[in-house]
CSV table of C-alpha atoms in Angstrom, one decimal:
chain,number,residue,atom,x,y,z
A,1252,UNK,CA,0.0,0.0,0.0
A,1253,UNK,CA,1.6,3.2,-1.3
A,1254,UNK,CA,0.6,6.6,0.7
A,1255,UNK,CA,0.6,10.1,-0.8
A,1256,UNK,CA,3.1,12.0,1.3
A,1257,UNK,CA,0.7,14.8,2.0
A,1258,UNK,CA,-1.9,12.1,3.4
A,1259,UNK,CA,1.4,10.9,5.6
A,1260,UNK,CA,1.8,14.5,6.8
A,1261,UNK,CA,-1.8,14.8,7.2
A,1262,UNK,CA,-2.2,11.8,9.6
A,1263,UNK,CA,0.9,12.8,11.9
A,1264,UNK,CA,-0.5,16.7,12.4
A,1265,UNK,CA,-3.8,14.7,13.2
A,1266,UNK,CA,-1.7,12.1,15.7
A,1267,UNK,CA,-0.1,15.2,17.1
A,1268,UNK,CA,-3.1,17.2,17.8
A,1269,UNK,CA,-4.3,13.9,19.4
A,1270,UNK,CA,-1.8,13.8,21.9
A,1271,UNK,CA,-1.7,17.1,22.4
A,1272,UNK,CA,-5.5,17.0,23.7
A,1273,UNK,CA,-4.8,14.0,25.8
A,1274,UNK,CA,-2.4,15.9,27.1
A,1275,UNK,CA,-4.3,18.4,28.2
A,1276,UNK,CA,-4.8,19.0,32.0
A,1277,UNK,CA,-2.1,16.5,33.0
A,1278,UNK,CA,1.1,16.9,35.1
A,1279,UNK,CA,3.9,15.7,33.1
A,1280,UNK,CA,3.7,16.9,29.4
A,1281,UNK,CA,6.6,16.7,26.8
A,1282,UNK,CA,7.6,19.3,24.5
A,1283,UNK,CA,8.2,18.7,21.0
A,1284,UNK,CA,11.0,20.0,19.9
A,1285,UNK,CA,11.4,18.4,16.5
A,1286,UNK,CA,10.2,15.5,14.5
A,1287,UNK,CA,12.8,13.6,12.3
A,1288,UNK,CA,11.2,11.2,9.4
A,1289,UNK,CA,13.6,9.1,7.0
A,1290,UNK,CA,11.2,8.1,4.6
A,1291,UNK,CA,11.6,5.8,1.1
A,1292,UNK,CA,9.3,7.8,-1.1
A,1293,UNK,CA,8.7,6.8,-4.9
A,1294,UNK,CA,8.3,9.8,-7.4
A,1295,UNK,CA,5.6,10.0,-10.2
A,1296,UNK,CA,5.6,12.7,-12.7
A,1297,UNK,CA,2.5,12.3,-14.7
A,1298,UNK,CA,1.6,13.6,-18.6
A,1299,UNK,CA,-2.0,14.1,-17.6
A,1300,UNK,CA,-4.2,17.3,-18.2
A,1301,UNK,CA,-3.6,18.1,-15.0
A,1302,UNK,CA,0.1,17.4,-14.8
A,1303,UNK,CA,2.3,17.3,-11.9
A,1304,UNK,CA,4.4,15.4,-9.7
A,1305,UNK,CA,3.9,13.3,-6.8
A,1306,UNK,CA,5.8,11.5,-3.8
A,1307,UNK,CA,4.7,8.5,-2.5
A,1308,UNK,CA,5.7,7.2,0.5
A,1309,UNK,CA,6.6,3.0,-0.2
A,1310,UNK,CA,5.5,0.7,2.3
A,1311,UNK,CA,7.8,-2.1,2.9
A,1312,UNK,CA,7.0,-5.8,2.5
A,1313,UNK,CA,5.9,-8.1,-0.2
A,1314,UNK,CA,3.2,-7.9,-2.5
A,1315,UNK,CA,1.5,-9.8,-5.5
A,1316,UNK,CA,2.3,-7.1,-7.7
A,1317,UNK,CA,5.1,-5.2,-8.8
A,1318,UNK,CA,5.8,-1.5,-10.5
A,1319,UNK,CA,8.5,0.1,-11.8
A,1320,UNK,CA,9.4,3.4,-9.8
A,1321,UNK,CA,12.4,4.8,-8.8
A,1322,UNK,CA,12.6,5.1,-5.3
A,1323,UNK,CA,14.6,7.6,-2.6
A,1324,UNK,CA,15.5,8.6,0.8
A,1325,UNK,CA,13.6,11.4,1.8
A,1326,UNK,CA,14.5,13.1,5.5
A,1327,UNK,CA,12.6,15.4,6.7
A,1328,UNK,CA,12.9,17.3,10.0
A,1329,UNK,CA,9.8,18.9,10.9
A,1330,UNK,CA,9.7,21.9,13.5
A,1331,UNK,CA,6.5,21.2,15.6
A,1332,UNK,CA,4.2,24.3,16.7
A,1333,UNK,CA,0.9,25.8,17.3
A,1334,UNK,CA,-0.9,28.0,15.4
A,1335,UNK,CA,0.6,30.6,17.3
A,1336,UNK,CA,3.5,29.7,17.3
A,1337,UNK,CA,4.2,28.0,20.4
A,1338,UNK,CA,5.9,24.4,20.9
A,1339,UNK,CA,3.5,21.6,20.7
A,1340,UNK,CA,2.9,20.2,24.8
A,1341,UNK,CA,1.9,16.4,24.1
A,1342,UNK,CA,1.9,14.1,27.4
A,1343,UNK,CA,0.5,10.8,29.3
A,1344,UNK,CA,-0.5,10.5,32.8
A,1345,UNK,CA,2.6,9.4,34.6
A,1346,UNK,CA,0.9,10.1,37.9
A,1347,UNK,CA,1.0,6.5,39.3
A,1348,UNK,CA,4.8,6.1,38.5
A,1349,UNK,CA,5.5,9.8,40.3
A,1350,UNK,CA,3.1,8.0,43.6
A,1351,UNK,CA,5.7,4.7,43.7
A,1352,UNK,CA,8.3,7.0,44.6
């Protein structure tokens, strides 16, 4: 299964947000700082009316099929914020491991 890279992107702001509302309210939060992704992505330029070029991102494994693509490493480091421009706060309730103490 082959994954546009903007669908990828999509689903890890959505993740983030996530933990970011779990987050919310509890003691021990974590600050993201940055988010590093080495990703294999496969590029598709395409002669179509609407003409353009796309990265997918190649899952790994075997498959009953097989396509010829040229693949490459793609690293991205990604600088989380807010809208406003403040560090994204994500965080689990660690509470019962602080009590043990």
């Amino acid at each position: 299964m082959d994954i546009e890279l903007a669908d990828l992107l999509a689903s890890l702001r959505s993740e983030i947000g996530r933990a970011q509302l779990d987050a919310a309210g509890q003691d021990v939060r974590f600050r993201i700082n940055s988010i590093d992704l080495e990703l294999q992505v496969a590029v598709e330029k395409s002669a179509e009316a609407k003409a353009g070029v796309r990265f997918w991102v190649v899952s790994l494994g075997g498959g009953g099929s097989s396509k010829s693509a040229r693949t490459h490493t793609l690293k991205l480091s990604l600088d989380a914020r807010t809208g406003a421009g403040d560090p994204v706060l994500t965080g689990d309730d660690v509470s019962d491991l602080l009590a043990a103490d």
